[in-house]
Amino acid sequence: MTAPRLDRGQRPDGADFPDCKRTFMEFNVLPGARAPYGIRNGAGPRRAVAGMVASTYVSGAESEGAYTLHMLTGAKGSGLPLLSHSEAHVTLYVLDGALELVLDGQRYRMGRGDSALVPAGTAYGFVMTRARTVLMAYATATALDSLLAGAPYDGFIPAEDDATGPADLLKGDFPGTTVLGALPEGTDFAEALTTLPETSVPYVLEAGMGERLLVADQLFTFVAGNRQTGDQYLSVMTQGPQGDMIPPHKHLLHDELFFCLDGAMRLKAGDELIELAPGDFCFVPRGTPHAYQFLRPFTNMIGWLQPGIFEPFFHTLGDPTELTRYPQTPAPFRFDRVIAKLDELDIVPLGRPPEAGA
Amino acid sequence: MTAPRLDRGQRPDGADFPDCKRTFMEFNVLPGARAPYGIRNGAGPRRAVAGMVASTYVSGAESEGAYTLHMLTGAKGSGLPLLSHSEAHVTLYVLDGALELVLDGQRYRMGRGDSALVPAGTAYGFVMTRARTVLMAYATATALDSLLAGAPYDGFIPAEDDATGPADLLKGDFPGTTVLGALPEGTDFAEALTTLPETSVPYVLEAGMGERLLVADQLFTFVAGNRQTGDQYLSVMTQGPQGDMIPPHKHLLHDELFFCLDGAMRLKAGDELIELAPGDFCFVPRGTPHAYQFLRPFTNMIGWLQPGIFEPFFHTLGDPTELTRYPQTPAPFRFDRVIAKLDELDIVPLGRPPEAGA
């Protein structure tokens, strides 16, 4: 492993990427089309809704109607009433605070790192239970764009005089969403899963669990795969130590969303080098050359990939593991197995050829 | 408020601090004396103990035996057995994952942002309940230096073959600590407090709660004050939006520990400017000129101040509030009230005089 360089030298000097501009790509402005851009923590276009601030990371305009990504930041008591989406599958990922999720008639406590999958047609809703709760809501189709289209808002946390809450959504009319009523009360809690279900059913997954694969010194953890999303998308976390840039490549048929959870990372996207801190995001649409590098001794990111056709890549490159953290002794980097199946996987290697089986 | 500059210009250019070297102070090395230094997230000197990695942020050598600060990172099942300290008061602050704390015969669930105070002589212990749990342990005296003095360890997370756990501490002999036995089992959980107790009793405090004060656009939240620590130290969080550097100053009689929780911050310490990301830390001993600036729209830090003589400063400068988040409309910045009581407070303003009552 590369020795940690923690105190200096973490800024990109561009020497190893002479083709990169090292400029800043557009941040915090949605381009309205499938083009690379970034969002700094919580700083996408914002609206006030149901006691929360909804910051849009991806709207239907960027995904051509295929999916959306929002950050929801709220105070105690804010959240969503009981509702269901006709078409949208939703994955929730909690970043801070805690909430109570009602999902398909069960009640769950969720905290940092816990995730939930809500298949289309499933009744769900949640109430935030801490002074500050933050979660990411990824959804197929565009129902969440409509549901979260509250009043434009300049702040990053709810205003001190915000008196709205989930009840304010009961009277609205939202395309793709049926509002079912107030969130039921309850004191009995179901347990989160520690393994993924085999089919597309509603579930809450405990932080750090899910299907795991080892690739060199990195651990990949699926919190949702094709079996769970009805072949619609993948949601996968990648954690590892400070290390080298992975081999640059591009995909022709699927988009990749990068969201930094812990530590810091450098991203090559198109001809730019950017750095992401926790909460920061980069949209890498299909066709965009890219690569990433972890800059801190514990770096963790979550990605959403749509459509889910890239799942076989992970199983080709990685090996199943029971570990729940990256290993101190790296596993082999079996990019040779990817090269051998290039015609079956949606990946085009770029730049210097990676060493096989290193 | 200053308009957010999120996409560029976040690096210090030094123009407004011509006296600052803009070099990097020593990071990740403990100086062994009361001198300014920094620790990057988890990268203090590390030891493997009880299934956890203990990263030392402050040892007794830096505080002349007055206090210590450690980051504990562990996997499910790691933690501390039931024990008590003869002299040390302990404040725990959870950063990631979750744990079950047994404190004075009660059992608590704790997640990100929850804190606990353990007065000297109180029986406590905990077991981590998520794949990755991280907490900060601040303690007076040096009992935690002794308790956490496991084998030196290069990694930042527990090794994949680490088979140790809380039981391994049952057979040790640790100055200042009495090991009482295995952590009792239990399924009944007590509720965390939402207000501070009036005296130095054991408690768990819910994330974001505690005694709160407004100062301009920032919210100060005490998770422990002199009444709770027996006049030994303060533990106070400060959250706010991106803004200007606060007025530079120094303290003559107390040390200040800065730990970044969310967002990013710039710190002037001595004649250097540094930046801190979540998990990063700076030790500002008594006598060191310093100031801080928040760089992200939601930045939050926690500080430990020892001894606790600076508590009246916060009540002089701030106004009590029921808010649990920083306000969109700033409160007055009443530094004039501090100036009027300078001879009673341990603060020496430096540089340009701040505007009063702005």
Coordinates of N, CA, C and O in Angstrom, one line a residue, chain B residues 190-246:
Chain B
A190 N -32.7 2.9 28.5 CA -33.1 4.2 29.1 C -33.1 5.3 28.0 O -32.4 5.1 27.0
E191 N -33.8 6.4 28.2 CA -33.8 7.4 27.2 C -32.7 8.4 27.5 O -32.4 8.8 28.6
A192 N -32.1 9.0 26.4 CA -31.2 10.0 26.6 C -31.9 11.3 27.0 O -33.0 11.5 26.8
L193 N -31.1 12.1 27.8 CA -31.6 13.4 28.2 C -31.7 14.4 27.0 O -30.9 14.3 26.0
T194 N -32.6 15.4 27.1 CA -32.6 16.5 26.2 C -32.2 17.8 26.8 O -32.1 18.9 26.2
T195 N -32.0 17.8 28.2 CA -31.4 19.0 28.9 C -30.4 18.5 29.8 O -30.4 17.4 30.3
L196 N -29.4 19.4 30.1 CA -28.3 19.0 31.0 C -28.8 18.9 32.4 O -29.6 19.7 32.9
P197 N -28.3 17.9 33.2 CA -28.6 17.9 34.6 C -27.9 19.0 35.3 O -27.0 19.6 34.8
E198 N -28.4 19.3 36.5 CA -27.9 20.5 37.3 C -26.6 20.2 38.0 O -25.9 21.1 38.5
T199 N -26.2 18.9 38.2 CA -25.0 18.5 39.0 C -24.2 17.5 38.2 O -24.6 17.0 37.1
S200 N -23.1 17.1 38.8 CA -22.2 16.2 38.1 C -22.7 14.7 38.4 O -22.2 14.0 39.2
V201 N -23.7 14.3 37.6 CA -24.2 13.0 37.6 C -24.0 12.3 36.3 O -23.8 13.0 35.3
P202 N -24.0 11.0 36.2 CA -23.9 10.3 34.9 C -25.1 10.6 34.0 O -26.2 10.7 34.5
Y203 N -24.8 10.9 32.7 CA -25.9 11.1 31.8 C -25.5 10.8 30.4 O -24.4 10.9 30.0
V204 N -26.6 10.5 29.6 CA -26.4 10.5 28.1 C -27.3 11.6 27.5 O -28.4 11.8 28.0
L205 N -26.7 12.4 26.6 CA -27.4 13.5 26.0 C -27.7 13.3 24.6 O -26.8 12.9 23.8
E206 N -28.9 13.5 24.2 CA -29.3 13.3 22.8 C -28.6 14.3 21.8 O -28.4 15.5 22.2
A207 N -28.3 13.8 20.6 CA -27.6 14.7 19.6 C -28.2 16.0 19.5 O -29.5 16.1 19.3
G208 N -27.5 17.1 19.5 CA -28.0 18.4 19.2 C -28.6 19.1 20.4 O -29.0 20.3 20.3
M209 N -28.8 18.4 21.5 CA -29.4 19.0 22.7 C -28.3 19.5 23.6 O -27.2 19.5 23.3
G210 N -28.7 19.9 24.8 CA -27.7 20.6 25.7 C -28.1 22.0 25.8 O -29.0 22.6 25.2
E211 N -27.3 22.8 26.6 CA -27.5 24.2 26.9 C -27.0 25.0 25.7 O -25.9 24.9 25.3
R212 N -27.9 25.8 25.1 CA -27.6 26.5 23.9 C -27.6 28.0 24.0 O -28.5 28.6 24.7
L213 N -26.7 28.6 23.2 CA -26.5 30.1 23.2 C -26.4 30.5 21.8 O -25.7 29.9 21.0
L214 N -26.9 31.7 21.5 CA -26.8 32.3 20.2 C -25.7 33.4 20.2 O -25.8 34.2 21.1
V215 N -24.8 33.3 19.2 CA -23.8 34.4 19.1 C -23.8 34.8 17.6 O -23.3 34.0 16.8
A216 N -24.4 35.9 17.2 CA -24.4 36.3 15.8 C -25.1 35.2 15.0 O -26.2 34.7 15.3
D217 N -24.4 34.6 14.0 CA -25.0 33.6 13.2 C -24.6 32.2 13.6 O -24.8 31.2 12.9
Q218 N -24.0 32.1 14.8 CA -23.5 30.8 15.3 C -24.3 30.3 16.5 O -24.7 31.1 17.3
L219 N -24.4 29.0 16.6 CA -25.1 28.4 17.8 C -24.1 27.6 18.6 O -23.4 26.7 18.1
F220 N -24.0 27.9 19.9 CA -23.1 27.2 20.8 C -24.0 26.3 21.6 O -25.0 26.7 22.1
T221 N -23.5 25.0 21.7 CA -24.3 24.0 22.5 C -23.3 23.3 23.5 O -22.4 22.6 23.1
F222 N -23.6 23.5 24.8 CA -22.8 22.8 25.8 C -23.3 21.4 25.9 O -24.5 21.2 26.2
V223 N -22.4 20.4 25.7 CA -22.8 19.1 26.1 C -22.3 18.7 27.5 O -22.7 17.7 28.0
A224 N -21.4 19.5 28.0 CA -20.9 19.4 29.4 C -20.3 20.8 29.8 O -19.5 21.4 29.1
G225 N -20.8 21.2 31.0 CA -20.2 22.5 31.5 C -19.7 22.2 32.9 O -19.6 21.1 33.4
N226 N -19.3 23.3 33.6 CA -18.7 23.2 34.9 C -19.6 22.4 35.9 O -19.1 21.6 36.7
R227 N -20.9 22.7 35.8 CA -21.8 22.0 36.8 C -21.8 20.5 36.6 O -21.9 19.7 37.5
Q228 N -21.6 20.1 35.3 CA -21.6 18.6 35.0 C -20.2 18.0 35.2 O -20.2 16.8 35.4
T229 N -19.2 18.8 35.1 CA -17.8 18.2 35.2 C -17.1 18.5 36.5 O -15.9 18.2 36.6
G230 N -17.9 19.0 37.5 CA -17.3 19.4 38.7 C -16.2 20.4 38.5 O -15.1 20.3 39.1
D231 N -16.5 21.4 37.7 CA -15.6 22.6 37.4 C -14.3 22.2 36.8 O -13.3 22.9 36.9
Q232 N -14.3 21.0 36.1 CA -13.0 20.6 35.5 C -12.8 21.0 34.1 O -11.7 21.2 33.6
Y233 N -13.9 20.9 33.2 CA -13.7 21.2 31.8 C -15.1 21.6 31.2 O -16.1 21.3 31.8
L234 N -15.0 22.1 30.0 CA -16.2 22.4 29.2 C -16.1 21.6 27.9 O -15.0 21.4 27.4
S235 N -17.3 21.1 27.4 CA -17.3 20.5 26.1 C -18.5 21.2 25.4 O -19.6 21.1 25.7
V236 N -18.1 21.9 24.3 CA -19.1 22.8 23.6 C -19.0 22.7 22.1 O -17.9 22.7 21.6
M237 N -20.1 22.5 21.5 CA -20.2 22.5 20.0 C -20.5 23.9 19.5 O -21.2 24.7 20.1
T238 N -20.0 24.2 18.3 CA -20.3 25.5 17.7 C -20.6 25.2 16.2 O -19.8 24.5 15.5
Q239 N -21.8 25.6 15.8 CA -22.2 25.4 14.4 C -22.6 26.7 13.8 O -23.0 27.6 14.5
G240 N -22.4 26.8 12.5 CA -22.8 28.0 11.8 C -22.6 27.9 10.3 O -22.1 26.8 9.8
P241 N -23.0 28.9 9.6 CA -22.8 28.9 8.1 C -21.4 29.4 7.8 O -20.6 29.8 8.7
Q242 N -21.0 29.3 6.5 CA -19.8 29.9 6.0 C -19.8 31.4 6.4 O -20.8 32.1 6.3
G243 N -18.6 31.8 6.9 CA -18.6 33.2 7.4 C -17.2 33.8 7.5 O -16.3 33.2 6.9
D244 N -17.1 34.8 8.3 CA -15.8 35.5 8.4 C -15.0 34.9 9.6 O -15.5 34.2 10.4
M245 N -13.7 35.2 9.6 CA -12.8 34.8 10.7 C -13.3 35.5 11.9 O -13.6 36.7 11.9
I246 N -13.4 34.8 13.1 CA -13.8 35.5 14.3 C -12.6 36.4 14.8 O -11.5 36.2 14.3

